[in-house]
Structures are given as C-alpha cells and as structure tokens.
Amino acid sequence: DAGVTQSPTHLIKTRGQHVTLRCSPISGHKSVSWYQQVLGQGPQFIFQYYEKEERGRGNFPDRFSARQFPNYSSELNVNALLLGDSALYLCASSRQGWGADTQYFGPGTRLTVL
Amino acid sequence: AQSVTQPDIHITVSEGASLELRCNYSYGATPYLFWYVQSPGQGLQLLLKYFSGDTLVQGIKGFEAEFKRSQSSFNLRKPSVHWSDAAEYFCAVGGTLFGNEKLTFGTGTRLTIIP
C-alpha cells in the first residue's frame, strides 16, 4: 500500500503570497493532521481533521486554515506568508484519529518564503 | 499542558557501541509515548510506541524503550548501533486529554555515528 503522499515537494513563495499544500492519506485512514517543522526544531501541531470536521487546532494564527475532502485528502492553506512560515510541513494520517492511533507521516513539503 | 524534553541536542557514538537517548515528558493524564526517527530531508518514521501494559517496548531496527512513570521518562535504547542509525530522533507525547490526536514533540536529538 502507498504511504502518505504530499505535494508539492518543494515550494518557493514571496512574502504576502498565499500557498496551498496537499496531502493524501493512507488508504482506509480517515484522519489527517498537519504539523510545521522549523529547521532545528521538532514538529508543531497545526490541525487535525477527521471525517471532514476539525478535531483539533494548534497555536497558529488565523492565516492558517485547512480542510478535508470526502475522499479524506486534505489541504493546508496559508495566507499572507511571512518569512517565519518557512518550514517543512508534514502531513500525518491515522485510522480513527484518537490518541492511541499511530500517525504515519508523509515526506513533507519544504516551503521557503523569500 | 503537555511537553517533552530531550536534554541531549547532539550525541556521538562509535559504531557497535550501545546507545541511550533521553526523553522526559509532562502530561495531565495517562500518556501515549512515541519515538520517531527522521533522516535528512525526510518525513518521520515510527520506531516504537507505548500505550499501556508492559513498560519495556520493542520497536523496529533493534530499538527498545522503557516507560518509567515515577520519573516521567521514556528513554530509547539500542545495544549496538550501526552507521545507518545516524539521524534525528524525536520523542513525542499524546493521549486523550484534548479529544484529538495532537502529538507534542521534543526538540530532537541528532545522532552521529563514528567508525
């Protein structure tokens, strides 16, 4: 079975622009979570979606938004990009989205904001 | 609040030597604990996890970890490291406290293997 896939692999944007990142979960997984990993740090939780509903939100500004589609894929949107948004954005999927579930991570999207 | 502390930013070990990576956590309920490994430019791969039961957990690639509730620790061990183990290691905590699957990660420990 294919793992979690993310697109694009790399992205370069300028300040003030908008970006959309995409994630396809493992087949049969209904939950998708997004994490931001700044260079030299551990991943930080941004959002979790389960069955198209937001189940959790981390401490990120409203410029960050996400949604989940009926096929369980997900998009992360970031508006008005800042230099500090440069990071590796990781998507993770799990079957049922509860704490005991294992989250499987994709390879990430590397976003560079100039 | 939940938090994870990995006190060692960088560890260097000789190939064939034993390894222990430290992890301390804070969580307001029964924690679920994880160790992930990340190679340069890659995503995260799960090494092992603890939910309940036996406090000594076996994982992939010969790794194991021991949950010690009294010390709020979940240290990762390997009896003999291989050059391919060089990577960044992250400890994470989650659970049912907030009704979601949020994981809180430590800042990571970079492992270097010398011949």
CSV table of C-alpha atoms in Angstrom, one decimal:
chain,number,residue,atom,x,y,z
A,1,ASP,CA,0.0,0.0,0.0
A,2,ALA,CA,1.1,3.5,-0.7
A,3,GLY,CA,2.1,5.7,2.2
A,4,VAL,CA,1.1,9.2,2.9
A,5,THR,CA,1.8,11.4,-0.1
A,6,GLN,CA,2.3,15.2,-0.1
A,7,SER,CA,2.5,17.7,-2.9
A,8,PRO,CA,4.4,19.7,-3.9
A,9,THR,CA,7.8,18.5,-2.6
A,10,HIS,CA,9.3,22.0,-2.6
A,11,LEU,CA,7.8,25.4,-2.9
A,12,ILE,CA,9.2,28.9,-3.1
A,13,LYS,CA,7.0,31.9,-2.4
A,14,THR,CA,7.4,35.6,-1.5
A,15,ARG,CA,6.1,37.4,1.5
A,16,GLY,CA,2.4,38.3,1.3
A,17,GLN,CA,1.6,35.4,-1.1
A,18,HIS,CA,-0.8,32.5,-0.5
A,19,VAL,CA,0.1,28.8,-0.6
A,20,THR,CA,-1.9,25.6,-0.7
A,21,LEU,CA,-0.3,22.3,0.3
A,22,ARG,CA,-1.9,18.9,-0.4
A,23,CYS,CA,-2.0,15.6,1.4
A,24,SER,CA,-3.3,12.2,0.5
A,25,PRO,CA,-3.7,9.8,3.5
A,26,ILE,CA,-3.0,6.1,3.5
A,27,SER,CA,-6.0,4.1,2.1
A,28,GLY,CA,-8.5,3.4,4.8
A,29,HIS,CA,-7.3,6.2,7.1
A,30,LYS,CA,-9.9,8.8,8.0
A,31,SER,CA,-7.9,11.3,10.0
A,32,VAL,CA,-5.3,13.8,8.7
A,33,SER,CA,-3.1,16.0,10.9
A,34,TRP,CA,-0.8,18.8,9.8
A,35,TYR,CA,2.5,19.8,11.5
A,36,GLN,CA,5.0,22.5,10.9
A,37,GLN,CA,8.7,21.8,11.5
A,38,VAL,CA,11.0,24.7,11.6
A,39,LEU,CA,14.7,24.0,11.0
A,40,GLY,CA,16.3,22.6,14.1
A,41,GLN,CA,13.1,22.0,16.0
A,42,GLY,CA,10.5,19.3,16.5
A,43,PRO,CA,7.2,19.3,14.6
A,44,GLN,CA,4.5,21.6,15.9
A,45,PHE,CA,0.8,20.6,15.7
A,46,ILE,CA,-1.3,22.8,13.4
A,47,PHE,CA,-4.6,21.0,12.7
A,48,GLN,CA,-6.3,17.6,12.8
A,49,TYR,CA,-9.3,16.7,10.6
A,50,TYR,CA,-11.5,13.6,11.0
A,51,GLU,CA,-14.4,12.9,8.7
A,52,LYS,CA,-14.2,16.4,7.3
A,53,GLU,CA,-14.6,18.0,10.7
A,54,GLU,CA,-11.9,19.9,12.5
A,55,ARG,CA,-11.0,18.0,15.7
A,56,GLY,CA,-8.1,20.0,16.9
A,57,ARG,CA,-6.2,23.2,16.3
A,58,GLY,CA,-2.7,24.2,17.5
A,59,ASN,CA,-1.5,27.7,18.4
A,60,PHE,CA,-1.2,29.1,14.9
A,61,PRO,CA,-2.7,32.4,13.6
A,62,ASP,CA,-5.9,32.5,11.5
A,63,ARG,CA,-3.8,32.9,8.4
A,64,PHE,CA,-3.5,29.1,8.6
A,65,SER,CA,-6.6,27.1,7.5
A,66,ALA,CA,-7.3,23.6,6.3
A,67,ARG,CA,-10.0,21.3,5.1
A,68,GLN,CA,-10.6,17.7,4.4
A,69,PHE,CA,-12.4,16.3,1.4
A,70,PRO,CA,-14.9,13.3,1.1
A,71,ASN,CA,-12.0,11.1,-0.1
A,72,TYR,CA,-10.1,12.1,3.1
A,73,SER,CA,-7.4,14.0,1.4
A,74,SER,CA,-6.6,17.4,2.8
A,75,GLU,CA,-5.4,20.9,2.0
A,76,LEU,CA,-3.5,23.3,4.2
A,77,ASN,CA,-3.7,26.9,3.2
A,78,VAL,CA,-1.5,29.7,4.4
A,79,ASN,CA,-2.4,33.4,3.6
A,80,ALA,CA,-0.2,36.5,3.8
A,81,LEU,CA,3.0,34.5,4.0
A,82,LEU,CA,5.7,35.7,6.4
A,83,LEU,CA,9.4,34.8,6.4
A,84,GLY,CA,8.8,32.8,9.6
A,85,ASP,CA,6.5,30.5,7.7
A,86,SER,CA,9.5,28.9,6.0
A,87,ALA,CA,9.5,25.3,7.3
A,88,LEU,CA,8.9,21.7,6.4
A,89,TYR,CA,5.1,21.0,6.5
A,90,LEU,CA,4.3,17.4,7.5
A,91,CYS,CA,1.0,15.6,7.0
A,92,ALA,CA,0.2,12.5,9.0
A,93,SER,CA,-2.7,10.1,8.7
A,94,SER,CA,-4.3,7.6,11.1
A,95,ARG,CA,-7.2,5.3,11.0
A,96,GLN,CA,-9.6,6.8,13.6
A,97,GLY,CA,-7.7,9.9,14.8
A,98,TRP,CA,-7.6,9.1,18.5
A,99,GLY,CA,-4.6,9.3,20.8
A,100,ALA,CA,-4.0,5.6,20.7
A,101,ASP,CA,-3.8,5.6,16.9
A,102,THR,CA,-0.5,5.5,15.2
A,103,GLN,CA,0.1,8.5,13.0
A,104,TYR,CA,2.0,7.8,9.7
A,105,PHE,CA,3.9,10.8,8.3
A,106,GLY,CA,4.4,11.8,4.7
A,107,PRO,CA,7.8,13.1,3.4
A,108,GLY,CA,6.7,16.7,3.8
A,109,THR,CA,6.6,19.9,1.7
A,110,ARG,CA,9.5,22.2,2.1
A,111,LEU,CA,8.2,25.8,1.9
A,112,THR,CA,10.7,28.7,1.5
A,113,VAL,CA,9.4,32.3,1.9
A,114,LEU,CA,11.6,35.0,0.4
B,1,ALA,CA,-0.2,21.5,29.1
B,2,GLN,CA,1.8,18.7,27.6
B,3,SER,CA,5.5,19.0,26.9
B,4,VAL,CA,8.6,16.8,26.0
B,5,THR,CA,12.2,17.5,26.9
B,6,GLN,CA,15.1,15.9,25.1
B,7,PRO,CA,18.1,17.1,27.0
B,8,ASP,CA,20.7,16.0,24.6
B,9,ILE,CA,20.8,18.0,21.4
B,10,HIS,CA,23.6,16.0,19.8
B,11,ILE,CA,25.1,12.6,20.7
B,12,THR,CA,28.1,10.9,19.1
B,13,VAL,CA,28.6,7.2,19.4
B,14,SER,CA,31.0,4.7,17.9
B,15,GLU,CA,29.6,2.1,15.6
B,16,GLY,CA,28.9,-1.1,17.6
B,17,ALA,CA,28.6,0.8,20.9
B,18,SER,CA,25.4,1.0,22.9
B,19,LEU,CA,23.0,4.0,22.8
B,20,GLU,CA,20.6,5.6,25.1
B,21,LEU,CA,18.6,8.7,24.2
B,22,ARG,CA,16.8,10.5,27.0
B,23,CYS,CA,13.2,11.8,27.0
B,24,ASN,CA,11.2,13.3,29.8
B,25,TYR,CA,7.5,14.3,29.4
B,26,SER,CA,4.8,16.2,31.1
B,27,TYR,CA,1.1,15.2,30.5
B,28,GLY,CA,-2.0,15.7,32.6
B,29,ALA,CA,-3.3,12.1,32.1
B,30,THR,CA,-2.1,8.7,31.1
B,31,PRO,CA,0.3,9.4,28.2
B,32,TYR,CA,0.8,7.7,24.9
B,33,LEU,CA,4.5,7.9,24.1
B,34,PHE,CA,6.3,7.6,20.8
B,35,TRP,CA,9.8,7.6,19.3
B,36,TYR,CA,10.2,8.7,15.7
B,37,VAL,CA,13.3,8.9,13.5
B,38,GLN,CA,13.9,11.4,10.8
B,39,SER,CA,16.7,11.2,8.1
B,40,PRO,CA,17.8,14.4,6.5
B,41,GLY,CA,15.1,15.9,4.3
B,42,GLN,CA,12.7,13.1,5.1
B,43,GLY,CA,9.5,12.6,7.0
B,44,LEU,CA,9.1,10.8,10.3
B,45,GLN,CA,9.3,7.1,10.7
B,46,LEU,CA,7.8,5.5,13.9
B,47,LEU,CA,10.3,3.4,15.8
B,48,LEU,CA,8.0,2.3,18.7
B,49,LYS,CA,5.1,3.4,20.9
B,50,TYR,CA,3.8,2.9,24.4
B,51,PHE,CA,0.1,2.9,25.2
B,52,SER,CA,-0.3,0.6,28.2
B,53,GLY,CA,0.9,-2.7,29.7
B,54,ASP,CA,4.5,-3.8,29.6
B,55,THR,CA,6.7,-0.8,30.3
B,56,LEU,CA,9.5,-2.2,28.1
B,57,VAL,CA,8.6,-1.7,24.5
B,58,GLN,CA,10.3,-3.3,21.5
B,59,GLY,CA,10.4,-1.4,18.2
B,60,ILE,CA,11.9,-1.7,14.7
B,61,LYS,CA,15.6,-1.8,13.8
B,62,GLY,CA,16.5,-3.3,17.2
B,63,PHE,CA,15.4,-0.3,19.3
B,64,GLU,CA,13.6,-0.5,22.6
B,65,ALA,CA,12.3,2.0,25.1
B,66,GLU,CA,11.3,1.8,28.8
B,67,PHE,CA,8.4,3.8,30.3
B,68,LYS,CA,9.1,4.9,33.9
B,69,ARG,CA,6.0,6.7,35.3
B,70,SER,CA,7.8,7.7,38.5
B,71,GLN,CA,10.5,9.5,36.5
B,72,SER,CA,8.2,10.7,33.7
B,73,SER,CA,10.7,9.3,31.3
B,74,PHE,CA,10.7,7.2,28.1
B,75,ASN,CA,14.3,6.6,27.2
B,76,LEU,CA,15.3,5.0,23.9
B,77,ARG,CA,18.0,2.3,23.8
B,78,LYS,CA,19.9,0.2,21.4
B,79,PRO,CA,22.6,-2.4,22.4
B,80,SER,CA,24.7,-1.9,19.3
B,81,VAL,CA,24.4,1.0,16.8
B,82,HIS,CA,25.0,0.8,13.1
B,83,TRP,CA,26.2,3.6,10.8
B,84,SER,CA,22.7,3.6,9.3
B,85,ASP,CA,21.3,4.7,12.6
B,86,ALA,CA,22.7,8.2,12.1
B,87,ALA,CA,19.6,10.5,12.0
B,88,GLU,CA,17.5,12.8,14.2
B,89,TYR,CA,15.4,11.2,16.9
B,90,PHE,CA,12.2,12.7,18.2
B,91,CYS,CA,10.2,11.7,21.3
B,92,ALA,CA,6.6,12.6,21.4
B,93,VAL,CA,3.6,12.5,23.8
B,94,GLY,CA,-0.1,12.4,23.1
B,95,GLY,CA,-3.2,11.0,24.6
B,96,THR,CA,-6.9,11.5,25.1
B,97,LEU,CA,-6.7,14.6,27.2
B,98,PHE,CA,-7.8,17.1,24.5
B,99,GLY,CA,-10.1,14.8,22.4
B,100,ASN,CA,-7.7,14.8,19.5
B,101,GLU,CA,-4.5,13.1,18.3
B,102,LYS,CA,-2.2,16.1,18.8
B,103,LEU,CA,1.3,15.0,19.3
B,104,THR,CA,3.8,17.2,21.2
B,105,PHE,CA,7.3,16.6,20.1
B,106,GLY,CA,10.7,17.3,21.8
B,107,THR,CA,13.3,19.3,20.0
B,108,GLY,CA,15.1,16.2,18.9
B,109,THR,CA,18.5,14.5,19.4
B,110,ARG,CA,20.9,14.3,16.5
B,111,LEU,CA,22.8,11.1,16.5
B,112,THR,CA,26.2,10.9,14.8
B,113,ILE,CA,28.0,7.5,14.4
B,114,ILE,CA,31.8,7.4,14.1
B,115,PRO,CA,33.6,4.3,12.7
